[in-house]
Amino acid sequence: MIDELIRRSIREMVGGGGPPVAFLEPPGDRGLFGPESVAWKVHADFISMMIGGISSLVLQALHPKALAGVWDHSSFRQDLKGRLGRTAFFIAATTYGSHEMADKAINRVNQIHQKVTGFDEFNQPYRADDPELLAWVHMTETRSFMCSYEPYRSETLIPKQKDQYFAEMKMLGERLGAIDLPDTYAGTEQAIRQYIPQLHYGERAKSIIGMLDQFPSSLSAKPFVNLISRAGFLNLPDWAYPIIQRPQPSRLERLAVQSSIRLMAIPVREALKDGVAAHSLRRVYGSTK
């Protein structure tokens, strides 16, 4: 009963359906990364991935050209859950899916990006397949996922593991059209900072960030959703708070949210233990593992 309530709350936030049986085939296929990768470890934790997803969307909304593509060509404002659901499936497919599933997901996104063009709010032209924009989106996502994993999964990664994650994800980013991606944690942080002069907190960004701050949800899912959203904003880099005109969170505030998330995460992880990662392990090793 509790497990089903939790799963319903999660569907409230990102959509999604039943058991991920598509990840069971074909037997033995290791996908793009394989079970020993750091990507498999980091992306397996639904809680920290949702938190990282929120913070990456906040950062991406600050780049006028990246935001323009979403503003002009997607249903983000009308269907936030649908957008998050599609992003969640892409991450699952490329991390845990078979080679065929991952290739299809990547090719589909690349085809969509080729058609997304226009002018941003400053009347500057943009293309969704611009390598510089693709790098911004890729780096803010990977940085956000990595930064949410340790405090909310309560597991420390050594520097070598962190760098391995960015090296693994660099391959995925390049297949999506990004170039000159860093392959270390420190390099990614440094590269992201180079974009700060391009960022803008205008009416469009305020609209999107306001939606993420007040994430739509039913009454029963609201406590869960609000906590995840709050943690997403706490997961931003310190330089972002002056841009979005918010005070930098205190250490006490961060610790309070982390404690609440850790308690909430126990039944959530139990309810989701037979998810995509577990199904994918069965595909690689057989049903006995």
CSV table of C-alpha atoms in Angstrom, one decimal:
chain,number,residue,atom,x,y,z
A,1,MET,CA,0.0,0.0,0.0
A,2,ILE,CA,2.8,2.4,1.0
A,3,ASP,CA,4.9,1.3,-2.0
A,4,GLU,CA,2.0,2.0,-4.4
A,5,LEU,CA,1.4,5.5,-2.8
A,6,ILE,CA,5.1,6.3,-3.3
A,7,ARG,CA,5.1,5.1,-6.9
A,8,ARG,CA,1.9,7.1,-7.6
A,9,SER,CA,3.6,10.2,-6.1
A,10,ILE,CA,6.6,9.7,-8.4
A,11,ARG,CA,4.3,9.3,-11.5
A,12,GLU,CA,2.8,12.6,-10.4
A,13,MET,CA,6.1,14.3,-10.7
A,14,VAL,CA,7.6,12.7,-13.9
A,15,GLY,CA,4.9,10.5,-15.4
A,16,GLY,CA,5.8,7.0,-16.4
A,17,GLY,CA,4.1,3.6,-16.3
A,18,GLY,CA,4.7,0.1,-15.2
A,19,PRO,CA,7.7,-2.2,-14.9
A,20,PRO,CA,10.6,-1.5,-17.2
A,21,VAL,CA,10.5,-4.8,-19.1
A,22,ALA,CA,12.0,-3.3,-22.2
A,23,PHE,CA,15.3,-3.2,-20.3
A,24,LEU,CA,15.5,-7.0,-20.1
A,25,GLU,CA,16.3,-7.5,-23.7
A,26,PRO,CA,18.5,-8.6,-25.4
A,27,PRO,CA,20.3,-10.9,-23.0
A,28,GLY,CA,23.9,-10.1,-22.3
A,29,ASP,CA,23.9,-6.6,-23.9
A,30,ARG,CA,25.9,-4.3,-21.7
A,31,GLY,CA,24.7,-1.0,-23.2
A,32,LEU,CA,26.9,2.0,-23.6
A,33,PHE,CA,28.5,2.0,-20.2
A,34,GLY,CA,28.0,-1.4,-18.4
A,35,PRO,CA,27.3,-2.2,-14.8
A,36,GLU,CA,30.8,-1.4,-13.5
A,37,SER,CA,30.5,2.3,-14.7
A,38,VAL,CA,30.0,5.2,-12.4
A,39,ALA,CA,27.1,6.3,-14.5
A,40,TRP,CA,25.2,3.1,-13.6
A,41,LYS,CA,25.9,3.9,-9.9
A,42,VAL,CA,25.0,7.6,-9.9
A,43,HIS,CA,21.9,7.3,-12.2
A,44,ALA,CA,20.4,4.4,-10.3
A,45,ASP,CA,19.3,6.7,-7.4
A,46,PHE,CA,16.0,8.2,-8.3
A,47,ILE,CA,15.9,10.7,-5.4
A,48,SER,CA,19.3,12.4,-6.2
A,49,MET,CA,18.6,12.3,-9.9
A,50,MET,CA,15.3,14.2,-9.5
A,51,ILE,CA,17.1,16.7,-7.3
A,52,GLY,CA,19.9,17.1,-9.9
A,53,GLY,CA,17.3,17.3,-12.7
A,54,ILE,CA,15.6,20.3,-11.0
A,55,SER,CA,18.8,22.2,-10.5
A,56,SER,CA,20.0,21.5,-14.1
A,57,LEU,CA,16.7,22.9,-15.5
A,58,VAL,CA,17.2,26.1,-13.3
A,59,LEU,CA,20.7,26.6,-14.7
A,60,GLN,CA,19.6,25.9,-18.3
A,61,ALA,CA,16.8,28.4,-18.0
A,62,LEU,CA,19.4,31.1,-17.4
A,63,HIS,CA,20.9,30.8,-20.9
A,64,PRO,CA,18.7,32.8,-23.3
A,65,LYS,CA,19.5,30.7,-26.3
A,66,ALA,CA,19.0,27.4,-24.5
A,67,LEU,CA,15.8,28.6,-23.0
A,68,ALA,CA,14.5,30.0,-26.3
A,69,GLY,CA,14.5,26.5,-27.8
A,70,VAL,CA,12.4,25.2,-25.0
A,71,TRP,CA,10.2,28.3,-25.0
A,72,ASP,CA,9.5,28.2,-28.7
A,73,HIS,CA,9.5,24.5,-29.5
A,74,SER,CA,8.4,22.5,-26.5
A,75,SER,CA,5.3,22.0,-24.3
A,76,PHE,CA,7.4,22.6,-21.2
A,77,ARG,CA,5.2,25.3,-19.8
A,78,GLN,CA,2.0,23.4,-20.4
A,79,ASP,CA,3.4,19.9,-19.6
A,80,LEU,CA,6.2,20.1,-17.1
A,81,LYS,CA,5.7,16.5,-16.0
A,82,GLY,CA,5.8,15.3,-19.6
A,83,ARG,CA,9.1,17.1,-20.2
A,84,LEU,CA,10.7,15.6,-17.1
A,85,GLY,CA,9.3,12.2,-18.0
A,86,ARG,CA,10.9,12.3,-21.4
A,87,THR,CA,14.2,13.5,-20.0
A,88,ALA,CA,14.1,10.7,-17.4
A,89,PHE,CA,13.5,8.1,-20.1
A,90,PHE,CA,16.3,9.4,-22.2
A,91,ILE,CA,18.7,9.1,-19.3
A,92,ALA,CA,17.5,5.6,-18.5
A,93,ALA,CA,17.7,4.5,-22.1
A,94,THR,CA,21.2,5.8,-22.7
A,95,THR,CA,22.5,4.7,-19.3
A,96,TYR,CA,20.9,1.3,-18.8
A,97,GLY,CA,19.3,0.4,-22.2
A,98,SER,CA,20.7,-2.0,-24.8
A,99,HIS,CA,22.9,-0.5,-27.5
A,100,GLU,CA,19.9,-0.4,-29.8
A,101,MET,CA,17.7,1.4,-27.3
A,102,ALA,CA,20.4,3.9,-26.5
A,103,ASP,CA,21.1,4.5,-30.2
A,104,LYS,CA,17.5,5.1,-30.9
A,105,ALA,CA,17.1,7.6,-28.1
A,106,ILE,CA,20.2,9.5,-29.2
A,107,ASN,CA,19.2,9.6,-32.8
A,108,ARG,CA,15.7,10.8,-31.9
A,109,VAL,CA,17.1,13.7,-29.9
A,110,ASN,CA,19.5,14.6,-32.6
A,111,GLN,CA,16.8,14.7,-35.2
A,112,ILE,CA,14.6,16.9,-33.1
A,113,HIS,CA,17.5,19.3,-32.4
A,114,GLN,CA,18.1,19.7,-36.2
A,115,LYS,CA,14.7,21.3,-36.5
A,116,VAL,CA,14.8,23.6,-33.5
A,117,THR,CA,15.9,27.1,-34.6
A,118,GLY,CA,14.7,30.6,-34.1
A,119,PHE,CA,15.6,33.9,-32.3
A,120,ASP,CA,16.0,34.3,-28.5
A,121,GLU,CA,14.5,37.2,-26.4
A,122,PHE,CA,17.4,39.5,-27.5
A,123,ASN,CA,16.6,38.7,-31.2
A,124,GLN,CA,19.8,36.6,-31.5
A,125,PRO,CA,19.6,33.5,-33.7
A,126,TYR,CA,19.9,30.1,-32.1
A,127,ARG,CA,20.1,26.5,-33.1
A,128,ALA,CA,19.5,23.6,-30.8
A,129,ASP,CA,22.3,21.7,-32.5
A,130,ASP,CA,24.8,24.4,-31.7
A,131,PRO,CA,27.7,22.6,-30.1
A,132,GLU,CA,28.2,25.4,-27.5
A,133,LEU,CA,24.6,25.2,-26.4
A,134,LEU,CA,24.7,21.4,-26.3
A,135,ALA,CA,27.8,21.6,-24.1
A,136,TRP,CA,26.0,24.0,-21.7
A,137,VAL,CA,23.1,21.6,-21.4
A,138,HIS,CA,25.3,18.6,-21.0
A,139,MET,CA,27.6,20.0,-18.4
A,140,THR,CA,24.9,21.6,-16.3
A,141,GLU,CA,23.1,18.2,-16.2
A,142,THR,CA,26.2,16.1,-15.4
A,143,ARG,CA,27.4,18.6,-12.8
A,144,SER,CA,23.9,18.7,-11.1
A,145,PHE,CA,23.6,14.9,-11.0
A,146,MET,CA,27.1,14.5,-9.5
A,147,CYS,CA,26.6,17.2,-6.9
A,148,SER,CA,23.3,15.8,-5.7
A,149,TYR,CA,24.5,12.2,-5.4
A,150,GLU,CA,26.8,12.4,-2.4
A,151,PRO,CA,24.7,14.5,0.0
A,152,TYR,CA,21.4,12.8,-0.8
A,153,ARG,CA,22.6,9.2,-1.5
A,154,SER,CA,24.9,9.6,1.6
A,155,GLU,CA,27.8,7.9,-0.3
A,156,THR,CA,31.1,9.5,-0.9
A,157,LEU,CA,32.8,9.1,-4.3
A,158,ILE,CA,36.6,9.3,-4.5
A,159,PRO,CA,38.0,11.9,-6.9
A,160,LYS,CA,38.9,9.2,-9.4
A,161,GLN,CA,35.3,8.0,-9.5
A,162,LYS,CA,34.0,11.5,-10.0
A,163,ASP,CA,36.4,12.1,-12.9
A,164,GLN,CA,35.4,8.7,-14.4
A,165,TYR,CA,31.8,9.8,-14.4
A,166,PHE,CA,32.5,12.9,-16.4
A,167,ALA,CA,34.7,10.9,-18.8
A,168,GLU,CA,31.9,8.4,-19.4
A,169,MET,CA,29.3,11.1,-19.9
A,170,LYS,CA,31.6,13.0,-22.3
A,171,MET,CA,31.1,10.2,-24.7
A,172,LEU,CA,27.3,10.6,-24.5
A,173,GLY,CA,27.6,14.4,-24.9
A,174,GLU,CA,29.7,14.1,-28.0
A,175,ARG,CA,27.2,11.7,-29.6
A,176,LEU,CA,24.6,14.4,-29.1
A,177,GLY,CA,26.8,17.0,-30.9
A,178,ALA,CA,28.7,18.7,-28.1
A,179,ILE,CA,32.4,19.3,-28.6
A,180,ASP,CA,35.5,20.1,-26.4
A,181,LEU,CA,33.8,18.6,-23.3
A,182,PRO,CA,35.9,18.3,-20.2
A,183,ASP,CA,36.4,14.8,-18.8
A,184,THR,CA,36.9,15.7,-15.1
A,185,TYR,CA,34.8,17.1,-12.4
A,186,ALA,CA,37.0,20.2,-11.9
A,187,GLY,CA,37.2,20.8,-15.6
A,188,THR,CA,33.4,20.7,-15.9
A,189,GLU,CA,33.0,23.2,-13.0
A,190,GLN,CA,35.6,25.5,-14.7
A,191,ALA,CA,34.0,25.2,-18.2
A,192,ILE,CA,30.5,26.0,-16.8
A,193,ARG,CA,31.8,29.2,-15.2
A,194,GLN,CA,32.9,30.4,-18.6
A,195,TYR,CA,29.2,30.7,-19.6
A,196,ILE,CA,28.3,33.1,-16.7
A,197,PRO,CA,28.6,36.3,-18.7
A,198,GLN,CA,26.0,34.9,-21.2
A,199,LEU,CA,23.4,34.2,-18.6
A,200,HIS,CA,20.3,36.3,-18.1
A,201,TYR,CA,17.5,36.3,-15.5
A,202,GLY,CA,14.7,37.8,-17.5
A,203,GLU,CA,11.0,37.3,-17.6
A,204,ARG,CA,11.2,34.0,-19.4
A,205,ALA,CA,13.7,32.6,-17.0
A,206,LYS,CA,11.7,33.9,-14.0
A,207,SER,CA,8.6,32.1,-15.4
A,208,ILE,CA,10.3,28.8,-15.9
A,209,ILE,CA,12.1,28.9,-12.5
A,210,GLY,CA,8.9,29.9,-10.8
A,211,MET,CA,7.3,26.8,-12.2
A,212,LEU,CA,10.1,24.6,-10.9
A,213,ASP,CA,9.9,26.3,-7.5
A,214,GLN,CA,6.1,25.7,-7.3
A,215,PHE,CA,6.1,22.3,-9.0
A,216,PRO,CA,2.5,21.3,-9.9
A,217,SER,CA,1.3,18.3,-7.9
A,218,SER,CA,-1.7,16.7,-6.3
A,219,LEU,CA,-2.4,17.2,-2.6
A,220,SER,CA,-1.2,13.7,-1.6
A,221,ALA,CA,2.1,14.1,-3.5
A,222,LYS,CA,2.8,17.7,-2.5
A,223,PRO,CA,5.1,17.1,0.5
A,224,PHE,CA,7.3,14.8,-1.5
A,225,VAL,CA,7.4,17.0,-4.6
A,226,ASN,CA,8.0,20.2,-2.6
A,227,LEU,CA,10.9,18.7,-0.7
A,228,ILE,CA,12.5,17.4,-4.0
A,229,SER,CA,12.1,20.9,-5.6
A,230,ARG,CA,13.6,22.6,-2.5
A,231,ALA,CA,16.6,20.3,-2.6
A,232,GLY,CA,17.0,21.1,-6.3
A,233,PHE,CA,17.4,24.8,-5.6
A,234,LEU,CA,19.9,24.0,-2.8
A,235,ASN,CA,21.9,21.9,-5.3
A,236,LEU,CA,22.8,25.0,-7.4
A,237,PRO,CA,26.4,26.3,-7.5
A,238,ASP,CA,26.9,29.3,-5.2
A,239,TRP,CA,27.5,31.7,-8.1
A,240,ALA,CA,23.9,31.1,-9.3
A,241,TYR,CA,22.1,32.6,-6.3
A,242,PRO,CA,22.9,36.2,-7.0
A,243,ILE,CA,21.8,35.7,-10.6
A,244,ILE,CA,18.4,34.4,-9.6
A,245,GLN,CA,18.2,37.0,-6.8
A,246,ARG,CA,18.0,34.6,-3.9
A,247,PRO,CA,20.2,34.4,-0.8
A,248,GLN,CA,22.8,31.7,-0.6
A,249,PRO,CA,21.4,28.9,1.5
A,250,SER,CA,22.9,28.5,5.0
A,251,ARG,CA,24.6,25.3,6.1
A,252,LEU,CA,21.8,24.7,8.6
A,253,GLU,CA,19.2,24.9,5.8
A,254,ARG,CA,21.1,22.4,3.7
A,255,LEU,CA,21.5,20.0,6.5
A,256,ALA,CA,17.8,20.2,7.4
A,257,VAL,CA,16.7,19.4,3.9
A,258,GLN,CA,19.3,16.6,3.6
A,259,SER,CA,18.1,15.0,6.8
A,260,SER,CA,14.5,15.2,5.6
A,261,ILE,CA,15.4,13.7,2.2
A,262,ARG,CA,17.3,10.9,3.7
A,263,LEU,CA,14.3,9.9,5.9
A,264,MET,CA,11.9,10.1,2.9
A,265,ALA,CA,14.3,8.2,0.7
A,266,ILE,CA,14.2,5.0,2.7
A,267,PRO,CA,10.7,3.9,1.7
A,268,VAL,CA,11.1,5.4,-1.8
A,269,ARG,CA,14.2,3.4,-2.6
A,270,GLU,CA,12.5,0.3,-1.2
A,271,ALA,CA,9.5,0.9,-3.5
A,272,LEU,CA,11.8,1.4,-6.5
A,273,LYS,CA,14.3,-1.3,-5.8
A,274,ASP,CA,13.1,-3.4,-8.8
A,275,GLY,CA,13.4,-0.6,-11.3
A,276,VAL,CA,15.3,0.1,-14.4
A,277,ALA,CA,18.8,-0.6,-13.0
A,278,ALA,CA,17.7,-4.0,-11.5
A,279,HIS,CA,16.0,-5.0,-14.8
A,280,SER,CA,19.2,-4.0,-16.7
A,281,LEU,CA,21.4,-6.1,-14.4
A,282,ARG,CA,19.2,-9.1,-15.2
A,283,ARG,CA,19.7,-8.4,-18.9
A,284,VAL,CA,23.5,-8.3,-18.6
A,285,TYR,CA,24.0,-11.2,-16.1
A,286,GLY,CA,20.9,-13.2,-16.3
A,287,SER,CA,18.0,-13.5,-13.9
A,288,THR,CA,20.0,-15.1,-11.1
A,289,LYS,CA,21.9,-11.9,-10.3
